[in-house]
XYZ file of C-alpha atoms in Angstrom:
592
model
C -116.697 -151.853 72.135
C -114.783 -149.611 69.768
C -111.301 -148.532 70.785
C -110.545 -145.422 72.786
C -110.165 -142.333 70.600
C -106.591 -141.665 69.642
C -105.324 -144.969 71.073
C -102.108 -146.289 69.565
C -100.342 -149.471 70.616
C -98.436 -152.336 69.014
C -100.811 -153.952 66.466
C -101.819 -157.582 66.718
C -99.983 -160.036 64.437
C -102.823 -162.541 64.210
C -106.559 -162.345 63.857
C -108.268 -162.943 67.204
C -111.436 -164.338 65.588
C -113.628 -161.313 66.391
C -115.615 -159.289 63.803
C -114.258 -155.829 63.101
C -114.570 -152.736 60.957
C -111.724 -150.242 61.218
C -110.448 -147.153 59.488
C -106.925 -147.283 57.984
C -104.945 -144.545 56.246
C -102.533 -144.808 53.304
C -99.649 -145.625 55.635
C -101.505 -148.409 57.396
C -102.081 -146.396 60.564
C -105.223 -147.579 62.360
C -107.948 -145.045 63.086
C -111.309 -145.241 64.777
C -112.940 -148.655 65.070
C -116.382 -148.544 63.479
C -117.119 -151.897 65.099
C -115.034 -154.255 67.168
C -111.396 -153.284 67.637
C -108.534 -152.551 65.254
C -106.428 -154.826 67.468
C -108.332 -157.674 65.805
C -106.736 -156.776 62.464
C -103.404 -158.451 61.621
C -100.539 -156.323 60.289
C -100.873 -157.922 56.863
C -104.526 -156.963 56.513
C -103.777 -153.374 57.444
C -100.992 -153.345 54.850
C -103.409 -154.605 52.207
C -105.924 -151.885 53.116
C -103.189 -149.240 52.910
C -102.152 -150.581 49.485
C -105.758 -150.314 48.316
C -105.694 -146.616 49.260
C -102.415 -146.032 47.435
C -103.584 -147.925 44.347
C -106.922 -146.030 44.302
C -108.996 -149.217 44.317
C -112.595 -148.474 45.289
C -113.125 -151.854 46.949
C -111.756 -155.336 47.485
C -113.287 -158.608 48.664
C -111.329 -161.676 49.693
C -111.069 -164.370 52.337
C -108.427 -164.163 55.038
C -107.018 -167.365 56.473
C -106.211 -167.178 60.161
C -104.665 -169.897 62.269
C -105.485 -173.543 61.597
C -107.960 -173.656 64.470
C -109.782 -170.504 63.327
C -112.535 -169.980 60.774
C -111.871 -168.126 57.548
C -112.523 -164.386 57.786
C -114.603 -162.753 55.051
C -112.986 -159.372 54.376
C -114.275 -156.258 52.636
C -112.181 -153.140 51.936
C -113.869 -149.905 50.866
C -111.779 -146.867 49.949
C -113.454 -143.539 50.587
C -112.631 -139.842 50.599
C -113.216 -138.008 53.860
C -112.661 -134.252 53.755
C -109.077 -133.779 52.473
C -107.879 -137.345 52.913
C -108.522 -140.836 51.511
C -108.905 -143.787 53.845
C -109.860 -147.441 53.709
C -112.506 -149.104 55.818
C -111.626 -152.735 56.335
C -114.269 -155.014 57.791
C -114.212 -158.684 58.568
C -116.322 -161.365 60.137
C -115.856 -165.118 60.578
C -117.506 -167.552 58.158
C -119.015 -170.707 59.621
C -118.956 -172.294 56.153
C -117.023 -171.298 53.053
C -118.827 -169.897 49.985
C -120.397 -172.531 47.717
C -119.648 -175.130 50.371
C -115.989 -175.283 49.326
C -113.552 -177.081 51.561
C -110.509 -175.228 52.834
C -108.232 -177.192 50.490
C -110.556 -176.494 47.525
C -110.360 -172.806 48.396
C -106.548 -172.972 48.324
C -106.648 -174.716 44.957
C -109.176 -172.203 43.544
C -106.997 -169.296 44.701
C -103.999 -170.738 42.852
C -106.157 -171.406 39.785
C -106.826 -167.644 39.634
C -103.046 -167.083 39.233
C -103.031 -169.194 36.072
C -101.065 -172.065 37.633
C -101.336 -175.578 36.129
C -102.444 -178.633 38.104
C -98.847 -179.877 38.196
C -97.602 -176.561 39.602
C -100.358 -176.441 42.211
C -99.615 -180.056 43.218
C -95.917 -179.241 43.645
C -96.545 -176.083 45.676
C -99.099 -177.725 47.961
C -97.034 -180.932 48.179
C -99.896 -183.228 47.120
C -100.366 -185.480 44.101
C -101.515 -184.141 40.672
C -104.389 -186.643 40.751
C -105.666 -185.149 44.017
C -105.448 -181.665 42.501
C -107.480 -182.849 39.511
C -110.151 -184.150 41.889
C -110.208 -180.826 43.763
C -110.535 -178.867 40.507
C -113.386 -181.095 39.330
C -115.177 -180.580 42.656
C -114.829 -176.806 42.708
C -115.974 -176.545 39.040
C -119.089 -178.452 40.010
C -119.728 -176.392 43.135
C -119.213 -173.137 41.279
C -121.277 -174.355 38.317
C -118.450 -173.454 35.948
C -117.489 -175.270 32.742
C -113.806 -174.332 32.753
C -110.896 -173.308 34.939
C -111.000 -169.839 33.382
C -114.679 -169.385 34.248
C -113.979 -170.569 37.790
C -111.087 -168.086 38.127
C -113.253 -165.212 36.890
C -116.026 -166.101 39.316
C -113.590 -166.397 42.188
C -112.222 -162.917 41.489
C -115.682 -161.421 40.956
C -117.048 -162.871 44.197
C -113.935 -162.364 46.290
C -113.368 -166.095 46.787
C -109.593 -165.689 46.970
C -107.581 -166.817 49.951
C -105.147 -164.259 51.319
C -102.271 -164.648 51.890
C -102.076 -166.584 48.627
C -100.903 -170.086 49.590
C -97.493 -169.869 47.859
C -95.249 -167.336 46.192
C -97.201 -167.670 42.936
C -98.663 -164.250 43.759
C -95.570 -162.865 42.031
C -97.370 -163.720 38.796
C -99.842 -160.959 39.662
C -97.370 -158.222 40.602
C -97.690 -156.447 37.278
C -101.327 -155.648 38.099
C -102.928 -153.509 40.742
C -104.714 -156.649 41.884
C -101.434 -158.264 42.679
C -100.091 -155.187 44.392
C -102.851 -155.323 46.942
C -102.858 -159.147 47.115
C -106.343 -159.861 45.929
C -108.055 -156.470 45.844
C -110.233 -156.072 42.748
C -110.786 -152.999 40.610
C -114.257 -153.717 39.319
C -117.578 -154.241 41.051
C -117.827 -157.735 42.571
C -120.951 -159.876 42.736
C -121.542 -159.893 46.486
C -121.951 -163.055 48.488
C -124.626 -163.160 51.183
C -121.970 -163.734 53.837
C -119.593 -161.008 52.710
C -119.566 -158.173 55.254
C -120.651 -154.739 54.148
C -119.025 -151.646 55.604
C -121.520 -150.181 58.020
C -119.936 -146.909 58.971
C -120.130 -146.101 62.634
C -122.472 -143.117 62.999
C -121.347 -139.774 64.295
C -122.640 -139.664 67.859
C -123.949 -136.542 69.593
C -124.249 -137.071 73.329
C -126.977 -135.050 75.077
C -127.436 -134.768 78.847
C -131.053 -133.653 79.392
C -133.342 -133.868 82.438
C -136.229 -136.311 82.219
C -137.869 -134.798 85.299
C -137.653 -131.806 87.615
C -137.865 -128.064 86.869
C -136.137 -128.369 83.496
C -138.148 -131.312 82.132
C -140.545 -129.371 79.890
C -137.605 -127.433 78.469
C -135.664 -130.659 77.931
C -138.457 -131.968 75.707
C -137.880 -128.943 73.471
C -134.143 -129.641 73.388
C -134.603 -133.282 72.423
C -137.036 -132.433 69.634
C -134.853 -129.693 68.185
C -131.870 -132.036 68.183
C -133.906 -134.878 66.688
C -135.208 -132.704 63.862
C -131.706 -131.520 62.996
C -130.340 -135.055 62.892
C -133.219 -136.322 60.765
C -132.620 -133.522 58.272
C -128.848 -134.094 58.211
C -129.308 -137.822 57.651
C -131.912 -137.223 54.934
C -129.208 -135.476 52.904
C -126.670 -138.281 53.339
C -125.278 -137.579 56.790
C -121.722 -136.272 57.065
C -119.131 -137.841 54.743
C -121.607 -140.654 54.139
C -121.970 -141.414 57.843
C -125.326 -141.135 59.610
C -125.625 -139.000 62.729
C -127.072 -140.510 65.896
C -128.087 -139.268 69.358
C -127.077 -140.727 72.695
C -129.290 -139.261 75.438
C -128.769 -139.656 79.165
C -130.793 -138.312 82.064
C -129.377 -135.627 84.346
C -130.559 -134.021 87.561
C -129.627 -130.427 86.805
C -129.449 -129.526 90.523
C -127.178 -132.412 91.569
C -123.378 -132.449 91.166
C -123.050 -136.246 91.263
C -125.731 -136.673 88.598
C -124.016 -134.069 86.423
C -120.702 -135.900 86.641
C -122.309 -139.303 86.049
C -124.275 -138.118 83.001
C -121.204 -136.818 81.206
C -119.140 -139.877 82.108
C -121.915 -142.159 80.819
C -121.952 -140.369 77.483
C -118.164 -140.577 77.250
C -118.338 -144.321 77.977
C -120.728 -144.655 75.019
C -117.945 -143.130 72.877
C -119.862 -140.093 71.690
C -118.023 -137.685 69.400
C -119.340 -134.539 71.080
C -120.892 -133.834 74.485
C -123.789 -131.402 74.915
C -125.893 -130.102 77.781
C -128.135 -127.144 78.533
C -127.914 -125.501 81.973
C -126.983 -127.175 85.262
C -126.429 -125.825 88.767
C -122.952 -127.316 89.012
C -121.571 -126.170 85.693
C -118.058 -126.273 87.138
C -118.440 -130.033 87.633
C -119.710 -130.383 84.060
C -116.739 -128.434 82.705
C -114.183 -130.427 84.665
C -115.722 -133.810 83.848
C -116.005 -133.006 80.151
C -112.450 -131.635 80.025
C -111.145 -134.879 81.565
C -112.748 -136.954 78.783
C -111.069 -134.903 76.036
C -114.313 -134.914 74.027
C -115.564 -131.562 72.663
C -118.249 -130.145 74.964
C -120.916 -127.694 73.804
C -123.127 -126.314 76.565
C -125.729 -123.587 76.946
C -125.221 -122.614 80.590
C -125.044 -118.864 79.804
C -122.548 -118.677 82.656
C -120.357 -115.626 83.094
C -118.571 -117.412 85.940
C -117.603 -120.294 83.648
C -116.674 -117.845 80.908
C -113.982 -116.456 83.219
C -112.894 -119.935 84.325
C -112.217 -120.895 80.708
C -110.412 -117.620 80.056
C -108.101 -118.278 83.017
C -107.334 -121.906 82.087
C -107.555 -122.057 78.314
C -105.414 -125.168 78.016
C -107.616 -127.271 80.239
C -110.886 -126.089 78.685
C -109.733 -125.721 75.084
C -112.449 -128.118 73.878
C -115.318 -126.424 75.752
C -117.648 -124.061 73.880
C -120.590 -122.043 75.239
C -123.329 -121.799 72.623
C -124.822 -118.523 73.848
C -123.723 -115.256 75.451
C -123.546 -115.239 79.248
C -126.133 -114.410 81.918
C -124.194 -111.271 82.946
C -126.025 -109.395 80.176
C -129.513 -109.876 81.640
C -129.717 -107.255 84.409
C -127.884 -104.568 82.376
C -130.301 -105.301 79.531
C -133.221 -104.837 81.934
C -131.967 -101.428 83.072
C -131.343 -100.385 79.476
C -134.842 -101.471 78.404
C -136.507 -99.588 81.271
C -134.507 -96.488 80.414
C -135.581 -96.701 76.782
C -139.266 -96.947 77.772
C -138.878 -93.960 80.086
C -137.316 -91.851 77.337
C -140.195 -92.774 75.042
C -142.806 -91.973 77.691
C -144.101 -95.566 77.799
C -143.635 -96.394 81.479
C -146.874 -96.617 83.520
C -145.445 -94.633 86.444
C -142.936 -91.924 87.276
C -141.312 -94.208 89.831
C -137.515 -94.178 89.726
C -137.306 -97.654 91.271
C -136.436 -100.911 89.500
C -136.466 -104.291 91.247
C -134.531 -107.410 90.291
C -135.765 -110.619 91.914
C -133.108 -113.299 91.420
C -132.557 -116.907 92.372
C -129.494 -117.566 94.528
C -129.809 -121.333 94.931
C -127.366 -121.802 92.024
C -124.072 -120.291 93.116
C -122.645 -119.907 89.621
C -125.459 -117.684 88.347
C -124.534 -114.043 87.818
C -127.192 -111.913 86.146
C -124.814 -108.949 86.002
C -126.442 -106.964 88.822
C -123.166 -105.224 89.725
C -122.882 -103.773 86.224
C -126.604 -103.062 86.197
C -126.248 -101.131 89.449
C -123.645 -98.857 87.874
C -125.887 -98.268 84.863
C -128.879 -97.542 87.105
C -126.927 -95.035 89.174
C -125.781 -93.268 86.018
C -129.372 -93.016 84.731
C -130.981 -91.954 87.997
C -132.617 -95.268 88.925
C -132.738 -96.933 92.320
C -132.062 -100.604 91.571
C -133.200 -102.954 94.355
C -132.163 -106.621 94.348
C -134.223 -109.249 96.172
C -132.583 -112.659 96.547
C -134.679 -115.843 96.586
C -133.070 -119.039 97.869
C -136.287 -120.940 98.684
C -138.182 -122.573 95.814
C -141.438 -121.470 97.448
C -140.328 -117.905 98.084
C -141.187 -116.280 94.766
C -144.677 -115.059 95.588
C -143.427 -113.429 98.785
C -140.513 -111.858 96.893
C -142.939 -110.485 94.288
C -145.115 -108.959 97.006
C -142.042 -107.334 98.566
C -141.111 -105.927 95.175
C -144.627 -104.583 94.526
C -144.560 -102.795 97.877
C -141.724 -100.637 96.557
C -143.956 -99.491 93.665
C -141.296 -100.036 90.988
C -141.550 -99.041 87.348
C -140.463 -102.534 86.336
C -139.664 -105.895 87.930
C -137.118 -108.321 86.503
C -137.508 -112.042 87.254
C -134.041 -113.595 87.388
C -134.689 -117.328 87.110
C -134.635 -119.998 84.405
C -137.695 -121.886 85.617
C -141.320 -121.503 84.575
C -142.811 -121.981 88.059
C -140.909 -118.994 89.476
C -142.048 -116.678 86.704
C -145.673 -117.763 86.958
C -145.684 -116.981 90.702
C -144.419 -113.429 90.100
C -146.712 -112.702 87.145
C -149.756 -113.814 89.126
C -148.724 -111.692 92.104
C -148.340 -108.592 89.920
C -151.677 -109.204 88.189
C -153.503 -109.867 91.434
C -152.181 -106.600 92.876
C -152.832 -104.736 89.615
C -149.412 -103.259 90.213
C -148.363 -100.407 87.876
C -145.158 -102.229 86.972
C -143.739 -103.790 83.831
C -142.875 -107.493 84.240
C -139.537 -108.254 82.589
C -138.760 -111.969 82.622
C -135.681 -113.745 81.399
C -135.695 -116.878 79.307
C -138.474 -118.967 80.985
C -141.373 -117.642 78.841
C -139.570 -119.220 75.868
C -140.842 -122.582 77.115
C -144.339 -123.356 75.742
C -145.488 -124.440 79.220
C -145.358 -120.816 80.389
C -148.135 -119.657 78.039
C -150.015 -122.943 78.297
C -150.332 -122.610 82.079
C -151.004 -118.868 82.251
C -153.243 -118.629 79.206
C -154.395 -115.065 78.537
C -152.699 -113.942 81.768
C -149.341 -114.278 79.974
C -150.218 -111.362 77.681
C -148.153 -108.271 78.301
C -145.155 -110.058 79.826
C -141.841 -108.839 78.437
C -138.951 -111.254 78.421
C -135.385 -111.434 77.154
C -132.995 -114.175 76.148
C -129.345 -114.303 75.140
C -130.328 -116.867 72.517
C -133.743 -116.930 70.887
C -135.249 -118.111 67.636
C -135.652 -115.321 65.099
C -138.883 -114.585 63.264
C -137.156 -114.245 59.894
C -137.508 -116.695 57.012
C -134.917 -119.059 58.504
C -136.524 -119.114 61.944
C -140.073 -119.387 60.614
C -139.074 -122.214 58.280
C -137.662 -124.126 61.224
C -140.835 -123.518 63.245
C -142.995 -124.850 60.425
C -140.900 -128.015 60.001
C -140.857 -128.548 63.763
C -144.649 -128.207 63.971
C -145.179 -130.645 61.089
C -142.834 -133.166 62.708
C -144.046 -132.950 66.316
C -147.544 -131.482 66.109
C -146.791 -128.354 68.155
C -144.874 -125.124 67.709
C -141.351 -124.982 69.159
C -140.394 -122.798 72.085
C -138.444 -119.664 71.260
C -135.033 -120.595 72.670
C -133.729 -124.087 73.402
C -135.562 -125.922 70.610
C -133.791 -123.730 68.074
C -130.543 -123.773 70.030
C -130.457 -127.591 70.101
C -131.243 -127.657 66.379
C -128.442 -125.190 65.646
C -125.994 -127.010 67.918
C -126.283 -130.177 65.828
C -125.599 -128.178 62.677
C -122.612 -126.368 64.215
C -121.120 -129.756 65.034
C -121.992 -131.310 61.657
C -120.422 -128.361 59.837
C -117.193 -128.853 61.781
C -117.191 -132.599 61.124
C -117.708 -131.979 57.422
C -114.674 -129.683 57.325
C -112.387 -131.743 59.544
C -109.794 -134.127 58.158
C -110.479 -136.614 60.971
C -113.652 -136.448 63.033
C -111.874 -138.139 65.949
C -109.163 -135.503 65.938
C -110.970 -133.511 68.601
C -108.610 -130.551 68.497
C -109.174 -130.197 64.754
C -112.944 -130.431 65.151
C -112.952 -127.705 67.813
C -110.674 -125.523 65.672
C -113.216 -125.803 62.853
C -116.028 -124.733 65.171
C -114.023 -121.835 66.579
C -112.904 -120.564 63.175
C -116.185 -120.808 61.241
C -119.384 -118.812 61.657
C -122.641 -120.742 61.379
C -125.938 -118.952 60.665
C -128.685 -120.862 62.402
C -132.298 -120.310 63.378
C -131.196 -118.527 66.572
C -128.722 -116.275 64.792
C -125.060 -116.433 63.842
C -122.590 -118.435 65.950
C -118.986 -117.320 66.258
C -116.845 -118.064 69.294
C -114.490 -115.880 71.328
C -110.885 -117.060 70.874
C -110.152 -117.018 74.626
C -113.431 -117.980 76.285
C -115.134 -120.085 73.619
C -118.363 -118.126 74.214
C -120.698 -117.271 71.355
C -120.713 -113.588 70.466
C -123.780 -111.508 71.310
C -125.524 -108.667 69.466
C -127.325 -106.035 71.524
C -127.707 -103.047 69.236
C -125.820 -100.356 67.297
C -122.095 -101.017 67.161
C -122.396 -104.803 67.226
C -122.225 -106.947 64.108
C -125.388 -109.073 63.732
C -123.806 -111.167 60.970
C -121.464 -112.899 63.458
C -123.498 -112.811 66.671
C -126.664 -113.909 68.457
C -129.117 -111.105 69.131
C -130.071 -110.389 72.744
C -133.747 -110.610 71.886
C -136.526 -108.918 73.845
C -139.987 -110.414 73.301
C -143.434 -109.455 74.492
C -146.379 -111.828 74.576
C -149.160 -110.074 72.646
C -152.531 -111.735 72.001
C -150.950 -115.089 72.752
C -148.101 -114.575 70.255
C -144.394 -114.161 70.883
C -143.466 -110.818 69.293
C -139.898 -109.510 69.110
C -139.810 -105.871 70.239
C -136.008 -105.364 70.282
C -133.440 -105.066 68.813
C -133.762 -103.773 65.277
C -133.648 -105.320 62.648
C -135.310 -108.384 64.221
C -138.431 -106.683 65.592
C -141.877 -107.917 64.620
C -143.947 -105.550 66.808
C -143.763 -102.605 69.203
C -144.089 -102.592 72.969
C -147.657 -102.586 74.275
C -148.696 -101.445 77.711
C -149.944 -104.567 79.603
C -153.652 -104.783 80.462
C -153.051 -104.930 84.236
C -151.694 -101.380 84.209
C -154.988 -99.734 85.150
C -153.668 -97.393 87.791
C -153.016 -93.846 86.605
C -149.437 -92.629 86.340
C -148.183 -90.873 89.455
């Protein structure tokens, strides 16, 4: 397993025989382990990699000799630029047999031949007879299929068949060259040996906690597909700094605190570079668990309660970002929408009553009913709130709401089943009330299950996919890739989330410097398919756009949709509208 991010300890002084691929800077400081552990890399190898960075050598191949009882290690150094810095990736793996079937002594002799030493000098330095050296040279010329010592030396350098450290101090002969200064690094393209390790850069890893079952399962499928499409597109253009991006997915029971904690810990154990999740009942547990890992955490819980928690403990939650405005905007938005319809003469009744049916099984949900109550009082509405704690209580709650003959009913829940129960109750009663849902109709299952009965439903979301060229282009690519149109919220949000992270990685000097990565996300606006993402400096919450006075270029629009003829049409706010409000077909009763 790769080393813990940011770990620093006394480096090993001998190779432990394990394969490795590590990142080293110009001062020899070890960074993230792409494979294995940097503790497998002796000091001398790290110094050579650092010298390769300083000497601007693009690559180096050589053979490292460990202890007598160890195999030879085939080493590859690649120097690369990442953001504003240059680093070396040094990889190594043991060789069961030496290249060209050379013996260890023949390899020592060949290495000294590359320095230009004579047979007599090599014999003296290795403390063996000149005749034995002659025999070794004859053997290695035959094995390398070379006619001369010079040809053998050239091939050894080209193929990286040089033993490091060089057996004796003869390496001083090379000190006038860059090759000598990095002890065997080469400044032209080598002919690669089949056994020479290639640098396989560890991918950037996005960890996603999504439910495989339960009330959020159909929504989770949208999240996974949006994330997958984003990663495929990022990788198709070369990844980030030449690294591919990968997904680590783990299951989560969104209603269970222990499952929430376990899911985030599992992703951290897999050494992901960013944690993500959608909405969970115990978002406080998710925040605390993610904060303890130190890994950046991007969630979409739309939680006003967690927004305040972060504001009040910014140090602890400095690496936590909320990808959408909070739920506290929903009920005020409902009151504002009803008031706008009344002013335009579009309500089906003169009733001054509004009803908000809201789930209370998740303690951290706050739809902003207190603020909505103040707005309703100011505009002459009676706002009635009906709480639903029982999963099977939504039909009864809808019937209680209908009995009050309201102008509009808001459904405060994130789950499709709850909304379907209320819509059916209103239709069956032919109630003269507007149905104003939040979020759940974004999930394709809502329209699939209701069919034509979904027409007329109005719904709002703090993050939804626009119907502009950017949003429509995403929808077309999604449909080509997965054979169905995306939902209008979390598919786009998951897609955008990957790009927000990739943009920060691309601009960071060190993708495992988590504070730097989060600073890049906080300081840079990203325009995605769901709008523009910019984060509040104190709460880490994405800015929202609700109408005149807000800046749509740095915010996510609080979109209001209506399902019309089976299509999702945006009816507010301008400039994102694609249609106007239509009176639903169940409103057959005359206005009173």
